[in-house]
Coordinates of C-alpha atoms in Angstrom, one line a residue:
M200 CA 11.4 -2.0 -18.8
T201 CA 8.4 -4.4 -18.2
P202 CA 7.5 -4.0 -14.5
D203 CA 7.0 -7.1 -12.4
I204 CA 4.9 -5.2 -10.0
L205 CA 2.3 -2.6 -11.0
C206 CA 0.7 -0.5 -8.3
L207 CA -2.7 1.3 -9.0
G208 CA -4.2 4.1 -6.9
E209 CA -4.0 7.7 -6.0
P210 CA -0.7 9.5 -5.3
M211 CA -1.1 12.6 -3.1
L212 CA 1.2 15.5 -2.2
E213 CA 1.9 15.4 1.5
F214 CA 2.3 18.1 4.1
N215 CA 3.7 16.5 7.3
Q216 CA 3.7 18.4 10.6
Q217 CA 7.1 18.8 12.2
P218 CA 7.9 19.1 15.9
D219 CA 8.1 22.9 15.6
G220 CA 4.6 23.0 14.1
S221 CA 5.7 23.7 10.5
Y222 CA 4.8 21.4 7.6
L223 CA 7.3 19.5 5.5
A224 CA 6.2 19.0 1.9
G225 CA 6.6 15.5 0.4
H226 CA 4.9 12.8 -1.5
G227 CA 2.4 10.2 -0.3
G228 CA -0.5 8.0 -1.3
D229 CA -0.5 4.4 -0.2
T230 CA 0.1 2.6 -3.4
S231 CA 2.7 5.1 -4.6
N232 CA 4.5 4.6 -1.3
C233 CA 4.3 0.8 -1.9
A234 CA 5.8 1.2 -5.4
I235 CA 8.7 3.3 -4.1
S236 CA 9.3 0.7 -1.3
A237 CA 9.4 -2.1 -3.8
A238 CA 11.7 -0.2 -6.2
R239 CA 14.1 0.6 -3.4
Q240 CA 14.4 -3.1 -2.7
G241 CA 15.4 -3.7 -6.3
A242 CA 12.1 -4.8 -7.9
R243 CA 11.0 -3.6 -11.4
V244 CA 8.0 -1.5 -10.6
G245 CA 5.4 0.6 -12.6
Y246 CA 2.5 2.8 -11.5
V247 CA -1.1 3.1 -12.9
T248 CA -3.0 6.3 -12.2
H249 CA -4.3 9.7 -13.4
I250 CA -2.7 12.8 -12.0
G251 CA -3.2 16.5 -12.7
A252 CA -1.2 18.3 -15.3
D253 CA -0.1 20.6 -12.5
T254 CA 2.9 21.4 -10.4
F255 CA 2.1 18.6 -7.9
G256 CA 1.5 16.1 -10.7
N257 CA 4.8 17.1 -12.3
S258 CA 6.6 16.6 -9.0
F259 CA 5.3 13.0 -8.9
M260 CA 6.5 12.3 -12.4
D261 CA 10.0 13.6 -11.3
L262 CA 9.9 11.5 -8.1
W263 CA 9.0 8.3 -9.9
A264 CA 11.6 8.9 -12.6
K265 CA 14.2 9.4 -9.8
E266 CA 13.1 6.1 -8.1
G267 CA 13.3 4.2 -11.4
I268 CA 9.5 3.6 -11.5
D269 CA 8.0 3.1 -15.0
T270 CA 5.4 5.8 -15.7
S271 CA 4.2 4.6 -19.1
T272 CA 0.9 3.8 -17.5
V273 CA 0.5 7.2 -15.8
R274 CA -1.7 9.8 -17.5
Q275 CA -1.6 13.5 -16.7
V276 CA -5.0 15.2 -17.3
G277 CA -5.7 18.9 -17.6
D278 CA -9.2 19.0 -16.2
A279 CA -8.6 17.6 -12.6
H280 CA -6.1 18.2 -9.8
T281 CA -3.6 16.1 -8.0
G282 CA -4.8 15.2 -4.4
V283 CA -3.2 16.7 -1.3
Y284 CA -3.2 15.6 2.4
F285 CA -1.9 16.8 5.7
V286 CA -0.5 14.7 8.5
T287 CA -0.6 16.0 12.1
H288 CA 0.8 14.3 15.2
G289 CA -0.6 14.0 18.7
P290 CA -0.8 11.8 21.8
D291 CA -2.9 9.2 19.9
G292 CA -0.5 9.0 16.9
H293 CA -0.8 10.6 13.4
E294 CA -4.0 11.9 11.8
F295 CA -4.7 12.6 8.2
S296 CA -6.7 15.4 6.6
Y297 CA -7.5 15.1 2.9
M298 CA -8.2 17.4 0.0
R299 CA -8.9 14.9 -2.7
A300 CA -12.5 15.4 -3.8
G301 CA -12.7 15.4 -7.6
S302 CA -9.0 14.5 -8.0
A303 CA -7.7 13.1 -11.3
S304 CA -7.2 9.7 -9.7
S305 CA -10.8 9.5 -8.4
R306 CA -12.1 10.1 -11.9
M307 CA -10.1 7.2 -13.5
G308 CA -12.6 4.5 -14.6
P309 CA -12.4 1.1 -16.2
D310 CA -12.2 2.5 -19.7
D311 CA -9.1 4.4 -18.8
L312 CA -7.0 1.3 -17.8
P313 CA -3.8 0.4 -19.6
V314 CA -4.9 -3.1 -20.5
D315 CA -1.6 -4.2 -22.2
G316 CA 0.5 -3.0 -19.2
L317 CA -1.8 -4.8 -16.7
K318 CA -1.6 -8.0 -18.7
A319 CA 2.2 -8.0 -18.6
A320 CA 2.5 -7.6 -14.8
R321 CA 3.4 -10.4 -12.5
I322 CA 1.7 -8.7 -9.5
L323 CA -0.9 -5.9 -9.4
H324 CA -1.1 -4.1 -6.0
V325 CA -4.3 -2.2 -5.1
S326 CA -5.9 -1.2 -1.8
G327 CA -9.1 -0.1 -0.1
I328 CA -8.1 3.5 -0.7
S329 CA -7.8 2.7 -4.4
Q330 CA -11.5 1.8 -4.4
G331 CA -12.8 4.1 -1.7
I332 CA -12.0 7.4 -3.4
S333 CA -15.0 7.1 -5.8
A334 CA -17.5 4.6 -7.2
I335 CA -15.8 4.7 -10.6
A336 CA -12.4 4.1 -9.1
A337 CA -13.8 1.1 -7.3
D338 CA -15.0 -0.2 -10.7
A339 CA -11.6 0.4 -12.2
V340 CA -9.9 -1.7 -9.6
F341 CA -12.3 -4.6 -10.2
A342 CA -11.7 -4.3 -13.9
A343 CA -7.9 -4.2 -13.3
I344 CA -8.0 -7.3 -11.1
E345 CA -9.9 -9.2 -13.8
C346 CA -7.5 -8.1 -16.5
V347 CA -4.4 -9.2 -14.5
R348 CA -5.7 -12.5 -13.4
S349 CA -7.0 -13.4 -16.9
A350 CA -3.5 -13.0 -18.1
G351 CA -2.1 -15.3 -15.4
G352 CA -0.8 -12.5 -13.0
K353 CA -1.5 -12.3 -9.3
V354 CA -3.2 -9.5 -7.3
S355 CA -2.2 -8.1 -3.9
Y356 CA -4.7 -6.1 -1.8
D357 CA -4.1 -4.0 1.3
T358 CA -7.3 -3.2 3.1
N359 CA -6.1 0.3 4.2
L360 CA -9.5 1.2 5.6
R361 CA -10.3 5.0 5.6
L362 CA -13.7 5.6 7.0
K363 CA -13.5 9.3 5.9
L364 CA -13.8 8.0 2.4
W365 CA -16.8 5.6 2.8
P366 CA -19.1 4.1 5.4
L367 CA -18.0 0.8 7.0
Q368 CA -20.9 -1.2 5.5
R369 CA -19.9 -0.3 1.9
A370 CA -16.2 -0.7 2.6
R371 CA -16.9 -4.2 3.9
A372 CA -18.9 -5.1 0.8
V373 CA -16.4 -3.8 -1.7
I374 CA -13.2 -4.8 0.0
H375 CA -14.4 -8.4 0.7
A376 CA -15.7 -8.7 -2.9
A377 CA -12.3 -7.6 -4.2
M378 CA -10.3 -9.7 -1.8
A379 CA -12.2 -12.8 -2.9
Q380 CA -10.6 -12.2 -6.4
C381 CA -7.1 -11.7 -5.0
D382 CA -4.1 -13.9 -4.3
I383 CA -2.3 -11.9 -1.6
A384 CA -4.1 -10.3 1.4
L385 CA -2.2 -7.6 3.2
P386 CA -4.6 -6.4 6.0
G387 CA -3.6 -4.5 9.1
L388 CA -5.0 -5.8 12.4
D389 CA -7.1 -2.7 13.3
D390 CA -8.6 -2.6 9.8
A391 CA -9.3 -6.3 9.7
R392 CA -11.0 -6.2 13.1
Q393 CA -13.4 -3.5 11.8
L394 CA -14.0 -5.2 8.5
T395 CA -14.5 -8.8 9.7
G396 CA -15.9 -8.2 13.2
L397 CA -13.3 -10.7 14.5
E398 CA -10.7 -10.0 17.2
D399 CA -8.3 -13.0 17.1
P400 CA -5.5 -12.7 14.5
D401 CA -5.8 -16.4 13.6
A402 CA -9.5 -16.2 13.1
I403 CA -8.9 -13.1 10.8
A404 CA -6.3 -15.0 8.8
D405 CA -8.8 -17.9 8.4
F406 CA -11.5 -15.4 7.2
Y407 CA -9.3 -14.2 4.4
L408 CA -8.1 -17.7 3.5
R409 CA -11.8 -18.7 3.2
L410 CA -12.3 -15.9 0.7
G411 CA -9.9 -17.6 -1.5
V412 CA -6.6 -15.8 -1.2
G413 CA -3.4 -17.9 -1.2
V414 CA -1.3 -15.8 1.2
V415 CA -2.4 -13.7 4.2
A416 CA 0.2 -11.3 5.8
L417 CA -1.7 -9.7 8.7
T418 CA 0.4 -6.9 10.2
L419 CA 0.3 -6.7 14.0
G420 CA 2.3 -3.5 14.6
E421 CA 5.1 -4.0 17.0
Q422 CA 4.1 -7.6 17.4
G423 CA 5.2 -8.3 13.8
T424 CA 3.2 -10.2 11.2
L425 CA 1.0 -13.3 11.1
V426 CA 1.7 -15.0 7.8
A427 CA -0.8 -17.8 6.8
T428 CA -1.3 -20.0 3.8
A429 CA -3.6 -23.0 3.5
D430 CA -0.8 -25.3 4.7
E431 CA 1.2 -23.3 7.2
R432 CA 1.2 -20.2 9.4
R433 CA 3.8 -18.4 11.5
R434 CA 4.1 -15.3 13.5
I435 CA 7.1 -13.3 12.3
K436 CA 8.4 -11.1 15.1
G437 CA 8.6 -7.4 14.7
R438 CA 11.7 -5.2 15.1
R439 CA 11.9 -2.5 17.8
V440 CA 13.2 1.0 16.9
E441 CA 12.8 4.5 18.2
A442 CA 9.8 5.5 16.0
V443 CA 8.9 9.1 15.3
D444 CA 6.4 8.8 12.5
A445 CA 4.6 5.7 11.2
T446 CA 2.9 7.4 8.3
A447 CA 3.9 4.9 5.6
A448 CA 5.1 1.9 7.6
G449 CA 2.3 -0.3 6.2
D450 CA 3.0 0.7 2.7
T451 CA 6.7 0.1 3.1
F452 CA 5.9 -3.4 4.4
D453 CA 3.7 -4.0 1.3
G454 CA 6.4 -3.0 -1.2
A455 CA 9.2 -4.8 0.6
F456 CA 7.1 -7.9 0.9
L457 CA 6.1 -8.0 -2.7
A458 CA 9.6 -7.2 -3.9
R459 CA 10.9 -10.2 -1.9
L460 CA 8.2 -12.5 -3.3
V461 CA 9.1 -11.5 -6.8
A462 CA 12.8 -12.2 -6.0
G463 CA 11.8 -15.7 -5.0
D464 CA 11.4 -15.6 -1.2
D465 CA 8.7 -17.7 0.4
P466 CA 6.1 -15.5 2.2
F467 CA 7.6 -16.1 5.7
D468 CA 11.1 -14.9 4.6
A469 CA 9.5 -12.0 2.7
A470 CA 7.6 -11.0 5.9
R471 CA 10.8 -11.1 8.0
Y472 CA 12.5 -8.7 5.5
A473 CA 9.4 -6.5 5.2
N474 CA 9.0 -6.2 9.0
A475 CA 12.6 -4.8 9.1
A476 CA 11.9 -2.4 6.3
A477 CA 8.7 -1.1 7.9
A478 CA 10.4 -0.6 11.3
L479 CA 13.2 1.4 9.7
S480 CA 10.7 3.6 7.9
T481 CA 9.3 4.9 11.2
Q482 CA 12.6 6.6 12.1
G483 CA 12.0 9.7 10.0
Y484 CA 9.2 12.0 9.1
G485 CA 7.1 11.8 5.9
A486 CA 6.0 8.9 3.8
V487 CA 8.8 8.6 1.2
A488 CA 12.1 9.9 2.6
P489 CA 12.4 7.3 5.4
I490 CA 11.7 4.3 3.2
P491 CA 14.9 2.3 3.4
R492 CA 16.9 0.7 0.6
T493 CA 18.1 -2.9 0.5
A494 CA 21.5 -2.2 2.1
A495 CA 20.0 -0.6 5.1
V496 CA 17.4 -3.4 5.6
E497 CA 20.0 -6.2 5.2
S498 CA 22.3 -4.4 7.7
F499 CA 19.4 -4.1 10.2
L500 CA 18.6 -7.8 9.7
A501 CA 22.2 -8.8 10.3
E502 CA 21.9 -7.3 13.8
E503 CA 19.5 -9.9 14.9

């Protein structure tokens, strides 16, 4: 299988706090979640990363195989570990605590990239986390972007700002430099306000369009998504559900959005579908388990 979508970044084992205070083990990592979301919508997906040759790394290889994700561009290394994070829930929503310093993914540099695999992809998806985990990882993302675009592919970028990884000033510089080389911008509103210094969603969309991206899908939480191109923009309404955990809602949106673009949808129809997928993903705990499949999303959309 030659993947249409390649996701690059750091997968992490997840321990998600349950209502009784115990922790449910699972899988996470923003671009891995995106890959699973896209695969569950029927896209051909592959993943690019380094993970540990450890129990956690093995569990990811098993997960990706189960999800039909190509792992020919994944390398397990024996001298570094697979990252771990914890999710806790409180009145202000969910919080993340990370154990990722020195992880295998954070040590993957430009020379480690699978050039042939990248050149064959229609879309490469990366994020601010992909670059924020280390300086060498940031360089690897820049090199991957150049590789894909030189071969005629497109690049998707989710800001996914995590200030525990790097200071805002550096995040702004790196993310804006990367976004200027991308085709599809997938920022969240809170991230974008911090990164751009702007408040108004339309002004934020204009900011990213001026950087040179072709499509901006600015997620607005319950308010849906503002989708903008150079020629048109629309607000695509969100879907209301009884949410219990929004851990990977944005990643679910990304994967569903990209899967629908690959399938031939325009960005407005793709966002309508992705809004529904993201809403459904908040109805269960953990990053991966609640990500819906095509049948569930289509049934949900039919209720409109």
